[in-house]
Amino acid sequence: MTIAVFCGSSSGNDSDFLDSTKELGKYFALNGIDVVYGGGKVGLMGALADSVMENGGKVHGVIPIKLKEKELAHTNITQLDVVENMHERKALMASKADAFVALAGGAGTLEEIFEVWTWGQLGFHSKPCAFYNINGFYDKLFEMLEGMCDSGFLKKDLLDMLIKTDNKDQLLKAIKEYIPPKNKW
Ligand code: AMP
């Protein structure tokens, strides 16, 4: 199984973010899960890739040329694909992945997981989307999303299709047992 991981190009200011990311990378490697990610060497992205590699796993990075030219690419991973732009990157990552997981991060991370979640809602794919919710990092976002349901902009079953957990075993179990909901339309 290959999991696409979206996470911060920064490490955050609490070491728990870094530690949990490294633990998850190790867990994926030890459970035979390959990782596809944005190909960066910085922040949680770099830490995740390092951890998977150090523990004998496989990491496929997909980086747009503009970021590679800024020397932000990870050079010690199993495979690095350099693509023209963000659209190509996301399409390639999505095609390689069996599931999508967001760790802590900023706007880039949110944009990536929301995009694949939206595609899932519309039935463009049937792959699970998950938030690995380190220290309740995403709790306020989930409150906002509940508010969208209350306001009639988001269907509850489409919110419930998101896997939300801070437990590695639960994360993998939920991914493996995922049943997609009925599409939005
Ligand atoms: P953010 O959550 O705002 O830190 O953005 C993280 C996302 O932005 C990543 O998943 C990548 O898509 C992209 N990104 C930012 N910096 C880099 C980098 N140095 N190398 C590769 N991708 C990056």
Tab-separated table of C-alpha atoms and ligand atoms in Angstrom:
chain	number	residue	atom	x	y	z
A	1	MET	CA	0.000	0.000	0.000
A	2	THR	CA	1.163	3.529	-0.765
A	3	ILE	CA	0.031	6.438	1.382
A	4	ALA	CA	0.324	10.064	0.287
A	5	VAL	CA	1.362	12.224	3.206
A	6	PHE	CA	0.735	15.969	3.270
A	7	CYS	CA	2.496	17.862	6.050
A	8	GLY	CA	4.204	21.092	6.989
A	9	SER	CA	7.295	22.415	5.291
A	10	SER	CA	7.910	23.843	8.787
A	11	SER	CA	8.306	21.804	11.965
A	12	GLY	CA	6.038	23.830	14.260
A	13	ASN	CA	7.164	25.169	17.604
A	14	ASP	CA	6.329	22.173	19.752
A	15	SER	CA	8.688	19.193	19.481
A	16	ASP	CA	5.683	16.833	19.693
A	17	PHE	CA	4.926	17.587	16.046
A	18	LEU	CA	8.363	16.483	14.940
A	19	ASP	CA	8.442	13.468	17.264
A	20	SER	CA	4.994	12.221	16.185
A	21	THR	CA	5.887	12.668	12.522
A	22	LYS	CA	9.063	10.613	12.943
A	23	GLU	CA	7.125	7.921	14.829
A	24	LEU	CA	4.548	7.726	12.059
A	25	GLY	CA	7.283	7.457	9.419
A	26	LYS	CA	8.844	4.584	11.348
A	27	TYR	CA	5.450	2.933	11.778
A	28	PHE	CA	4.762	3.130	8.050
A	29	ALA	CA	8.168	1.659	7.199
A	30	LEU	CA	7.808	-1.192	9.688
A	31	ASN	CA	4.316	-1.987	8.379
A	32	GLY	CA	5.378	-2.109	4.745
A	33	ILE	CA	3.610	1.113	3.803
A	34	ASP	CA	5.291	3.088	1.014
A	35	VAL	CA	5.064	6.865	1.179
A	36	VAL	CA	4.563	9.375	-1.590
A	37	TYR	CA	4.974	13.005	-0.564
A	38	GLY	CA	5.997	16.433	-1.810
A	39	GLY	CA	9.706	15.644	-2.025
A	40	GLY	CA	10.934	18.381	0.311
A	41	LYS	CA	13.802	18.113	2.778
A	42	VAL	CA	12.517	20.761	5.175
A	43	GLY	CA	10.175	20.743	8.182
A	44	LEU	CA	7.903	17.811	8.932
A	45	MET	CA	8.177	16.768	5.267
A	46	GLY	CA	11.906	16.141	5.584
A	47	ALA	CA	11.525	14.481	8.987
A	48	LEU	CA	8.902	12.085	7.680
A	49	ALA	CA	10.990	11.095	4.665
A	50	ASP	CA	14.127	10.620	6.799
A	51	SER	CA	12.273	8.462	9.280
A	52	VAL	CA	10.746	6.174	6.628
A	53	MET	CA	14.150	5.800	4.931
A	54	GLU	CA	16.026	5.176	8.197
A	55	ASN	CA	13.620	2.371	9.018
A	56	GLY	CA	13.949	0.586	5.701
A	57	GLY	CA	10.844	1.930	3.961
A	58	LYS	CA	10.307	3.416	0.520
A	59	VAL	CA	9.733	7.110	-0.180
A	60	HIS	CA	8.669	8.604	-3.488
A	61	GLY	CA	8.963	12.399	-3.659
A	62	VAL	CA	7.248	14.529	-6.294
A	63	ILE	CA	8.581	18.071	-6.446
A	64	PRO	CA	7.916	20.946	-8.841
A	65	ILE	CA	11.049	22.170	-10.609
A	66	LYS	CA	10.768	25.623	-9.067
A	67	LEU	CA	11.161	24.218	-5.543
A	68	LYS	CA	13.972	21.890	-6.620
A	69	GLU	CA	15.877	24.833	-8.059
A	70	LYS	CA	15.684	26.447	-4.626
A	71	GLU	CA	17.493	23.355	-3.301
A	72	LEU	CA	14.541	22.318	-1.194
A	73	ALA	CA	14.364	18.791	-2.605
A	74	HIS	CA	15.251	15.731	-0.543
A	75	THR	CA	18.156	13.905	-2.192
A	76	ASN	CA	18.194	10.750	-0.075
A	77	ILE	CA	14.885	9.089	-0.922
A	78	THR	CA	13.986	6.047	-3.022
A	79	GLN	CA	12.672	8.022	-5.968
A	80	LEU	CA	12.383	11.744	-6.727
A	81	ASP	CA	10.268	12.922	-9.639
A	82	VAL	CA	10.666	16.518	-10.768
A	83	VAL	CA	7.517	17.896	-12.385
A	84	GLU	CA	6.591	21.164	-14.083
A	85	ASN	CA	4.125	22.549	-11.583
A	86	MET	CA	1.870	21.939	-8.582
A	87	HIS	CA	-0.950	20.564	-10.711
A	88	GLU	CA	1.282	17.856	-12.147
A	89	ARG	CA	2.617	17.069	-8.706
A	90	LYS	CA	-0.792	16.631	-7.146
A	91	ALA	CA	-2.076	14.533	-10.043
A	92	LEU	CA	0.935	12.214	-9.874
A	93	MET	CA	0.761	11.899	-6.080
A	94	ALA	CA	-2.963	11.172	-6.230
A	95	SER	CA	-2.497	8.494	-8.895
A	96	LYS	CA	0.230	6.731	-6.882
A	97	ALA	CA	-1.602	6.829	-3.535
A	98	ASP	CA	-4.082	4.350	-2.085
A	99	ALA	CA	-4.894	6.769	0.752
A	100	PHE	CA	-4.164	10.355	1.828
A	101	VAL	CA	-3.042	11.481	5.276
A	102	ALA	CA	-2.528	15.027	6.531
A	103	LEU	CA	-0.203	15.649	9.460
A	104	ALA	CA	0.207	19.055	11.081
A	105	GLY	CA	1.019	21.830	8.651
A	106	GLY	CA	-0.004	25.161	7.203
A	107	ALA	CA	-1.942	26.403	4.188
A	108	GLY	CA	-0.183	24.038	1.767
A	109	THR	CA	-1.081	20.988	3.815
A	110	LEU	CA	-4.705	22.075	4.177
A	111	GLU	CA	-5.026	22.829	0.492
A	112	GLU	CA	-3.721	19.397	-0.456
A	113	ILE	CA	-5.898	17.326	1.885
A	114	PHE	CA	-8.980	19.437	1.142
A	115	GLU	CA	-8.500	18.968	-2.559
A	116	VAL	CA	-8.383	15.172	-2.374
A	117	TRP	CA	-11.253	15.151	0.129
A	118	THR	CA	-13.308	17.242	-2.314
A	119	TRP	CA	-12.470	14.873	-5.164
A	120	GLY	CA	-13.598	12.008	-2.938
A	121	GLN	CA	-16.901	13.752	-2.151
A	122	LEU	CA	-17.589	14.088	-5.865
A	123	GLY	CA	-16.679	10.479	-6.592
A	124	PHE	CA	-13.554	11.185	-8.638
A	125	HIS	CA	-11.818	8.635	-6.425
A	126	SER	CA	-12.804	6.272	-3.602
A	127	LYS	CA	-9.661	6.514	-1.502
A	128	PRO	CA	-9.650	7.332	2.214
A	129	CYS	CA	-8.617	10.787	3.441
A	130	ALA	CA	-7.305	11.123	6.993
A	131	PHE	CA	-6.153	13.684	9.504
A	132	TYR	CA	-3.476	12.411	11.868
A	133	ASN	CA	-4.510	14.805	14.604
A	134	ILE	CA	-1.403	15.296	16.716
A	135	ASN	CA	-2.266	16.936	20.069
A	136	GLY	CA	-5.692	17.979	18.789
A	137	PHE	CA	-4.040	20.260	16.233
A	138	TYR	CA	-7.065	20.023	13.922
A	139	ASP	CA	-9.832	20.153	16.557
A	140	LYS	CA	-10.782	23.752	15.724
A	141	LEU	CA	-10.937	22.891	12.041
A	142	PHE	CA	-13.267	19.992	12.810
A	143	GLU	CA	-15.480	22.388	14.809
A	144	MET	CA	-15.605	24.672	11.791
A	145	LEU	CA	-16.578	21.751	9.568
A	146	GLU	CA	-19.321	20.707	12.011
A	147	GLY	CA	-20.562	24.293	11.740
A	148	MET	CA	-20.700	23.898	7.961
A	149	CYS	CA	-22.897	20.828	8.449
A	150	ASP	CA	-25.135	22.768	10.860
A	151	SER	CA	-25.406	25.573	8.302
A	152	GLY	CA	-26.356	23.218	5.503
A	153	PHE	CA	-23.182	23.544	3.409
A	154	LEU	CA	-21.688	20.144	4.109
A	155	LYS	CA	-23.390	16.791	4.387
A	156	LYS	CA	-22.666	14.927	7.591
A	157	ASP	CA	-21.804	11.665	5.834
A	158	LEU	CA	-19.250	13.555	3.707
A	159	LEU	CA	-17.667	14.973	6.849
A	160	ASP	CA	-17.760	11.556	8.484
A	161	MET	CA	-15.863	10.038	5.565
A	162	LEU	CA	-12.764	11.777	6.943
A	163	ILE	CA	-10.657	9.632	9.251
A	164	LYS	CA	-9.634	11.643	12.298
A	165	THR	CA	-7.308	10.086	14.845
A	166	ASP	CA	-4.091	10.540	16.781
A	167	ASN	CA	-3.507	6.796	17.007
A	168	LYS	CA	-1.299	5.054	14.434
A	169	ASP	CA	-3.003	1.642	14.663
A	170	GLN	CA	-6.450	3.211	14.359
A	171	LEU	CA	-5.247	5.252	11.405
A	172	LEU	CA	-4.050	2.216	9.485
A	173	LYS	CA	-7.068	0.100	10.461
A	174	ALA	CA	-9.498	2.820	9.349
A	175	ILE	CA	-7.630	3.219	6.056
A	176	LYS	CA	-7.751	-0.514	5.387
A	177	GLU	CA	-11.440	-0.819	6.307
A	178	TYR	CA	-12.587	2.373	4.581
A	179	ILE	CA	-15.917	2.261	2.761
A	180	PRO	CA	-16.602	5.394	0.670
A	181	PRO	CA	-19.938	7.124	1.229
A	182	LYS	CA	-22.497	7.786	-1.460
A	183	ASN	CA	-21.275	10.611	-3.699
A	184	LYS	CA	-22.510	14.156	-3.193
A	185	TRP	CA	-24.471	14.174	-6.473
B	1	AMP	P1	2.730	24.129	4.387
B	1	AMP	O1	1.746	23.208	5.051
B	1	AMP	O2	2.137	25.471	4.088
B	1	AMP	O3	4.048	24.173	5.043
B	1	AMP	O4	2.954	23.543	2.961
B	1	AMP	C1	3.341	22.236	2.822
B	1	AMP	C2	3.113	21.848	1.421
B	1	AMP	O5	3.650	22.870	0.544
B	1	AMP	C3	3.813	20.602	1.062
B	1	AMP	O6	2.990	19.484	1.183
B	1	AMP	C4	4.249	20.866	-0.352
B	1	AMP	O7	3.232	20.621	-1.258
B	1	AMP	C5	4.511	22.312	-0.405
B	1	AMP	N1	5.902	22.664	-0.092
B	1	AMP	C6	6.294	23.699	0.669
B	1	AMP	N2	7.634	23.745	0.788
B	1	AMP	C7	8.118	22.711	0.080
B	1	AMP	C8	9.415	22.193	-0.185
B	1	AMP	N3	10.513	22.728	0.330
B	1	AMP	N4	9.549	21.117	-0.957
B	1	AMP	C9	8.466	20.533	-1.452
B	1	AMP	N5	7.235	20.945	-1.243
B	1	AMP	C10	7.025	22.020	-0.484
